[in-house]
Coordinates of C-alpha atoms and ligand atoms in Angstrom, one line a residue:
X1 CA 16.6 3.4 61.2
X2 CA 13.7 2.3 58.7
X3 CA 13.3 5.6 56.2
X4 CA 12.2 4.1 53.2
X5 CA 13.9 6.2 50.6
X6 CA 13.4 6.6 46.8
X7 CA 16.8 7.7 44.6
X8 CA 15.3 9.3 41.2
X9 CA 18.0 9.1 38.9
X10 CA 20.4 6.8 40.3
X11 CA 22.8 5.5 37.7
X12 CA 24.0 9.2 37.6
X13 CA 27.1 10.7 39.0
X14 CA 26.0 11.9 42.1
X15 CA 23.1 8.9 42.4
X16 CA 25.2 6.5 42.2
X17 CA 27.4 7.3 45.2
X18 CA 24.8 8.2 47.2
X19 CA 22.8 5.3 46.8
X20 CA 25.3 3.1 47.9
X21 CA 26.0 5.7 50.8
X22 CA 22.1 5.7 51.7
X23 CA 22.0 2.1 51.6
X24 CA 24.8 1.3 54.1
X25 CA 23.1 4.0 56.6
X26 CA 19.7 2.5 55.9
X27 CA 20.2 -0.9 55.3
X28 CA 19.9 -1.9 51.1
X29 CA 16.6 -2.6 51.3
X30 CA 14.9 0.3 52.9
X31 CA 16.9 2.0 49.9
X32 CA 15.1 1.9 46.0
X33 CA 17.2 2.8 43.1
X34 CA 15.8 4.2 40.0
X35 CA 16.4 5.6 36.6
X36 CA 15.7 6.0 33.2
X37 CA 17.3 2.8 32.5
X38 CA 19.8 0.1 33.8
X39 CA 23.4 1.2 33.5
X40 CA 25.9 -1.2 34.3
X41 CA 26.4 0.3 37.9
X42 CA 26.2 -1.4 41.0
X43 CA 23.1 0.4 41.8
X44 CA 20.8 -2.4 40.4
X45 CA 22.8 -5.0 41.4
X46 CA 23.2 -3.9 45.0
X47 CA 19.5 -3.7 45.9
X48 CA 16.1 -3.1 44.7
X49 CA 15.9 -1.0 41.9
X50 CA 13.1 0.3 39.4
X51 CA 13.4 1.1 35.7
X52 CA 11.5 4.7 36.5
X53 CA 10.9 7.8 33.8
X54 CA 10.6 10.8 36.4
X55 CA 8.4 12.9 33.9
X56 CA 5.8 10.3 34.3
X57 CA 3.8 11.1 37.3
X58 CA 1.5 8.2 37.8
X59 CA 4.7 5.7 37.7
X60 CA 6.8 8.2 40.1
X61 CA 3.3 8.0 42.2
X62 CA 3.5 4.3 42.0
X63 CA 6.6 3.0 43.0
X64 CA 6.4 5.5 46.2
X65 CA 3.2 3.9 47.2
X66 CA 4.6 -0.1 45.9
X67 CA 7.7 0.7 48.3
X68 CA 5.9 3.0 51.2
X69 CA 8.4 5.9 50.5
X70 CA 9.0 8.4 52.9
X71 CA 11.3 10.5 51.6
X72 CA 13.0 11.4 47.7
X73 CA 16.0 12.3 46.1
X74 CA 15.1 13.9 42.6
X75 CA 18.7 13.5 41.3
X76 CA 17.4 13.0 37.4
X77 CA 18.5 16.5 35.6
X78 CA 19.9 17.1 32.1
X79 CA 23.5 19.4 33.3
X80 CA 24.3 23.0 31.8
X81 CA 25.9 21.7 28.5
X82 CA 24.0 19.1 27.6
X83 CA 20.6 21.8 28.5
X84 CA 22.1 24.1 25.9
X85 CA 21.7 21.6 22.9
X86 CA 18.2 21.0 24.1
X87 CA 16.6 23.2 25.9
X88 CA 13.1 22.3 25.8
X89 CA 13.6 19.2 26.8
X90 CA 15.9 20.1 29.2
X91 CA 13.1 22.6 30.9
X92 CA 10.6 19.6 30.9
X93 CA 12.7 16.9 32.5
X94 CA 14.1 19.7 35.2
X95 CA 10.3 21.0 36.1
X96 CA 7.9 18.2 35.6
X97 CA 10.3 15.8 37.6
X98 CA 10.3 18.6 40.5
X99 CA 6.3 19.1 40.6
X100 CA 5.4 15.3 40.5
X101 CA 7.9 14.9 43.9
X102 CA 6.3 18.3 45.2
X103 CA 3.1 17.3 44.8
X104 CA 3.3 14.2 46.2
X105 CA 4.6 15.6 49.2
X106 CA 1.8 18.2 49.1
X107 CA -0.7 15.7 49.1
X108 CA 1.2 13.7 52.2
X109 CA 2.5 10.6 50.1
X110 CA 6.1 11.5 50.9
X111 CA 7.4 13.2 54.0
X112 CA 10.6 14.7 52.8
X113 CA 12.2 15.7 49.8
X114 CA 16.1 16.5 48.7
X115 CA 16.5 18.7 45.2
X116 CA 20.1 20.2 44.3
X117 CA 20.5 23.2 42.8
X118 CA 23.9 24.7 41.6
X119 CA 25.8 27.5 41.4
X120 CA 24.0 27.8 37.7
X121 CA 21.3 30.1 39.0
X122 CA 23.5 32.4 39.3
X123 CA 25.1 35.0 36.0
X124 CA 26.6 37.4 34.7
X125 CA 25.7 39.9 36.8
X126 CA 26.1 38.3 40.2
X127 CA 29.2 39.3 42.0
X128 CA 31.7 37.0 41.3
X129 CA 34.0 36.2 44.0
X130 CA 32.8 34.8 47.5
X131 CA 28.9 34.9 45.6
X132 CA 26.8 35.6 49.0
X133 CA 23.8 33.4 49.6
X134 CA 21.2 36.6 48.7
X135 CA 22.2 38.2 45.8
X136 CA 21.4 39.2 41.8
X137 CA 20.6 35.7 40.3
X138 CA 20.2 36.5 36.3
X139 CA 21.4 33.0 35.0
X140 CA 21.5 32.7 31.6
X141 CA 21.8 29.0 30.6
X142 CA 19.0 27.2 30.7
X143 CA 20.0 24.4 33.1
X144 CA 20.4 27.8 35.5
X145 CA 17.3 28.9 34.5
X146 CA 15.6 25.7 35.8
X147 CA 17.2 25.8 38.5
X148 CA 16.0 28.9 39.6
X149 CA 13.0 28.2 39.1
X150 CA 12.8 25.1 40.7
X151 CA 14.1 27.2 43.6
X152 CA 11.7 29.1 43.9
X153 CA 9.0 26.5 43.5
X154 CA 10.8 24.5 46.6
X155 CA 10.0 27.5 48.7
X156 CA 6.7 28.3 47.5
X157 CA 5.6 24.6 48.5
X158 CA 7.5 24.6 51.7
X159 CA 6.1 28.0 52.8
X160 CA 1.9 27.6 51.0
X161 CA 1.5 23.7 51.8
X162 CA 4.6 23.0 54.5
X163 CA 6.5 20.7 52.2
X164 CA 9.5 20.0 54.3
X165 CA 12.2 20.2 51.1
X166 CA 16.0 20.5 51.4
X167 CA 18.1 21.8 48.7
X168 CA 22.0 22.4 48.2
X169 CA 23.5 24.6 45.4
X170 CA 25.9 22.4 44.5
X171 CA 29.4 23.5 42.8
X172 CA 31.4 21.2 40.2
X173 CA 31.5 17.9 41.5
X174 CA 34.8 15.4 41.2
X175 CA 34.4 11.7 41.7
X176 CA 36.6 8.7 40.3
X177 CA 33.5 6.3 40.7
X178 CA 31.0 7.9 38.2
X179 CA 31.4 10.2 35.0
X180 CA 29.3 13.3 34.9
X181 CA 26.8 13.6 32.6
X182 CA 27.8 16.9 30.3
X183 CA 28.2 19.9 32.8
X184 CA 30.5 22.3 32.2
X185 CA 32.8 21.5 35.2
X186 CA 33.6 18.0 33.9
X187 CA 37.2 19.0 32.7
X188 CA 38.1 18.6 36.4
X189 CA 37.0 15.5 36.4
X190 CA 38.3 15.0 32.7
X191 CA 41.9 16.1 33.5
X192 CA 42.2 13.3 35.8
X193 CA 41.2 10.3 33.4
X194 CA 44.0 11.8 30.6
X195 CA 46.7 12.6 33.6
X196 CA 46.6 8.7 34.1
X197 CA 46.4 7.4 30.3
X198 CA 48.2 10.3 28.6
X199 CA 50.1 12.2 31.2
X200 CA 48.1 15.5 29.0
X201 CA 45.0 17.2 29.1
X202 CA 43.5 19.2 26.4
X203 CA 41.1 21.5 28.3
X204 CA 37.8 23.0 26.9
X205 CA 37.8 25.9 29.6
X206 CA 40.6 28.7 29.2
X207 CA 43.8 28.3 32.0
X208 CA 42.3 31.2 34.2
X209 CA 38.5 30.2 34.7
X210 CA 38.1 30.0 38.7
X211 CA 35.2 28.0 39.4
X212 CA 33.6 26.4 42.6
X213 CA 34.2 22.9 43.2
X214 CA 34.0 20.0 45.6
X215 CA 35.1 16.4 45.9
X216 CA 32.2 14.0 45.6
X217 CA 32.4 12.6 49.1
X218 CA 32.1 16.1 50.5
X219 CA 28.7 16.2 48.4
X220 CA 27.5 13.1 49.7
X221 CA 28.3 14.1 53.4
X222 CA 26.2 17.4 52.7
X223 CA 23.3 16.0 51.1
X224 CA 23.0 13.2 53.8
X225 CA 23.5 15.9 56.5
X226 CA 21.3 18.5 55.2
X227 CA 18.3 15.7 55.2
X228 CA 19.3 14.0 58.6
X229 CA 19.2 17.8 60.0
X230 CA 16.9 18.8 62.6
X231 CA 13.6 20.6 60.3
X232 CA 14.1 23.5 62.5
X233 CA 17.8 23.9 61.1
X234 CA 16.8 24.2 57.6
X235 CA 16.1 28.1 57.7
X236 CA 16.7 28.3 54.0
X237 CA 13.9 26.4 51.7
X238 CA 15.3 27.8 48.5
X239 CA 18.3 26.3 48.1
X240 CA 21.9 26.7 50.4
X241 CA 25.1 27.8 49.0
X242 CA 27.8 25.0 49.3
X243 CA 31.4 25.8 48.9
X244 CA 34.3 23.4 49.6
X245 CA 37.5 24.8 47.1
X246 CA 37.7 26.9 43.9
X247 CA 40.3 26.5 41.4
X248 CA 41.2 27.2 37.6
X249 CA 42.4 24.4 34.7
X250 CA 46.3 25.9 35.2
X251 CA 45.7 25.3 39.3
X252 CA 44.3 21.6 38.9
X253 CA 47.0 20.9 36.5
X254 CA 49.8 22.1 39.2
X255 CA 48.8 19.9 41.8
X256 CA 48.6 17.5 39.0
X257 CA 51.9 18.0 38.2
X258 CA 53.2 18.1 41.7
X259 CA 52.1 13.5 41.9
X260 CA 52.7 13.3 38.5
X261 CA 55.9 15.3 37.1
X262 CA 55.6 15.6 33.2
X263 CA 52.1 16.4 33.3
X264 CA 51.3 19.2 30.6
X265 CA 48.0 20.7 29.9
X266 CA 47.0 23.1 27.0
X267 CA 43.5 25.4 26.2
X268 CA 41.0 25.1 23.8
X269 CA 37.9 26.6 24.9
X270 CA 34.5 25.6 23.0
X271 CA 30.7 27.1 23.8
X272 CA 31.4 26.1 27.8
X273 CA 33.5 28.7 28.4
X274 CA 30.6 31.3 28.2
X275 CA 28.6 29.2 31.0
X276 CA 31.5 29.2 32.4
X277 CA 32.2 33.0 32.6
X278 CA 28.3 33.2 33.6
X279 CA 29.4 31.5 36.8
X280 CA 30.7 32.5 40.7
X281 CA 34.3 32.0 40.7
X282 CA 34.0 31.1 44.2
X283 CA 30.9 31.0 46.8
X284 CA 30.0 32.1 50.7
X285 CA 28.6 29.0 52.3
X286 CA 27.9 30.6 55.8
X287 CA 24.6 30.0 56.0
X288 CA 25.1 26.4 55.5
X289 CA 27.8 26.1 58.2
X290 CA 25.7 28.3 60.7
X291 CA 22.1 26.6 60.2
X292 CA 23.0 22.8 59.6
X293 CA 26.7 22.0 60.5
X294 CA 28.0 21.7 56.9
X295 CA 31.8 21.4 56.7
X296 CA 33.9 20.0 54.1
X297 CA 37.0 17.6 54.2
X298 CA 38.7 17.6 50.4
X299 CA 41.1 20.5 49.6
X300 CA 42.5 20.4 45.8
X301 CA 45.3 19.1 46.9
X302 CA 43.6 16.1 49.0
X303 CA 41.5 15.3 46.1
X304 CA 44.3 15.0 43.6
X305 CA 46.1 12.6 45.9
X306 CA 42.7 10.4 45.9
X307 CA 41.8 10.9 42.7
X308 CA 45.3 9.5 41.3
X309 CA 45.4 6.7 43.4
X310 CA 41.9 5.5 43.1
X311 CA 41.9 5.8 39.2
X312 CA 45.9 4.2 39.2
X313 CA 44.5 0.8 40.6
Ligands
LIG401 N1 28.3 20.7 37.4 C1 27.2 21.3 36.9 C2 27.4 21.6 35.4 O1 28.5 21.9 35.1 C3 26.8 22.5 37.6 O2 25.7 22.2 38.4 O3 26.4 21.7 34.7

């Protein structure tokens, strides 16, 4: 396989695993990692890599045409908490990132693009529990308002100018690799960190908030999978519904508790817990199982077992 591929936003938590996952399928060099700037991840070291601002068209235009890019992951995105303290800029990077890669595909400089969504397009008035693929999306942070948006924009070039774009709702993403970037699911990632130094956990969600979540590899098997996936699979050019488990603070902290006896957790909720409360509880992901094959491996308790081992050594 010879894809050349372009990662936007690499040193990130999700870009950072899939790069190195894209670049043992596709061999490192056929695989160019950008960002902002240079973290200290392995993502730069590993392979080429470009200093790249994604709200700068002409240099997003340039480094597909240095490299011969064929296809783009647009994984640079301020999260839901960090949106709220800025929203304007938020709305910029979120949109102007998505048009430059749309457009370029529009104008047959790339041939395929992957842009996640999350389960922040959805709000308060969506039915909570088992949130079906079509239903009332009123989000009302504005992270979810972008992605939305962006949403519908995906659809509106894949439907007007046949951009063939893939997109995946993603729910709150666990990894012991990379931290997240200020969402409002990173207590689950959080918890895990202060189980190992502290054996406690000071949570900024309330015991009983139920939200979707998944373990990073499952993300990185569904965002590969959705792009390797026959074009005639991908029936939804929104964005698909991805589920993998759904649990609150008090259930992560049991199966904490379960590898790690003494563990104790207590609640102080801060300005996330309204986004959280905005948010499905738990999502449908049949279209996603039906159309492209997506199935997921990490159950809670699977991922705690990983997660403490991995962040023990
Ligand atoms: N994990 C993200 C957040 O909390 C949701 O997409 O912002």
């Amino acid at each position: 396989m010879h894809t050349r591929i372009l990662i936007i936003g690499a040193c990130g938590q999700i870009g950072s695993e899939l790069t190195a996952k894209l670049r043992e399928i596709y061999g490192t060099d056929n695989v160019v990692a950008s960002d902002i700037r240079k973290g200290d991840q392995d993502v730069f070291k590993s392979g080429p890599f470009e200093v790249l601002d994604a709200m700068n068209f002409d240099a997003v235009a340039a480094v597909v045409e240095k490299y011969e890019i064929e296809e783009v992951y647009l994984m640079a995105a301020l999260l839901s908490a960090t949106a709220e303290k800025n929203p304007a800029f938020a709305w910029d990077l979120n949109m102007n990132s998505l048009f430059h890669v749309l457009n370029l595909a529009k104008e047959n400089k790339i041939k395929k693009v992957f842009w996640p969504s999350s389960i922040a397009v959805f709000g308060p008035t969506t039915p909570r529990d088992n949130t079906p693929q079509y239903t009332v999306m009123e989000p009302s942070t504005v992270y979810g308002i972008s992605k939305q948006t962006g949403e519908r924009w995906c659809e509106y070039y894949f439907n007007k100018y046949g951009v063939d774009v893939r997109s995946i709702r993603y729910p709150g993403l666990i990894s012991w690799k990379t931290l997240p970037g200020g969402g409002t699911t990173d207590y689950a990632v959080d918890i895990y960190y202060k189980a190992v130094e502290e054996n406690k956990y000071t949570c900024f969600l309330s015991e009983n908030t139920a939200l979707p979540m998944m373990y990073m590899d499952d993300a990185i098997k569904a965002t590969i999978g959705i792009m390797q996936a026959p074009e005639e699979q991908i029936k939804i050019r929104s964005s698909y519904n991805l589920s993998a488990m759904s649990f609150t603070p008090r259930e992560i902290a049991a199966s904490i508790e379960k590898v790690q006896p003494g563990f104790t957790i207590d609640y102080v909720p801060d300005f996330r817990q309204s986004i959280a409360d905005s948010w499905p509880a738990s999502i449908d992901d049949q279209k996603a199982r039906e159309d492209w094959g997506w199935k997921h491996d990490f159950d809670l308790e699977s991922m705690t077992k990983e997660m403490l081992e991995n962040l023990k050594k």
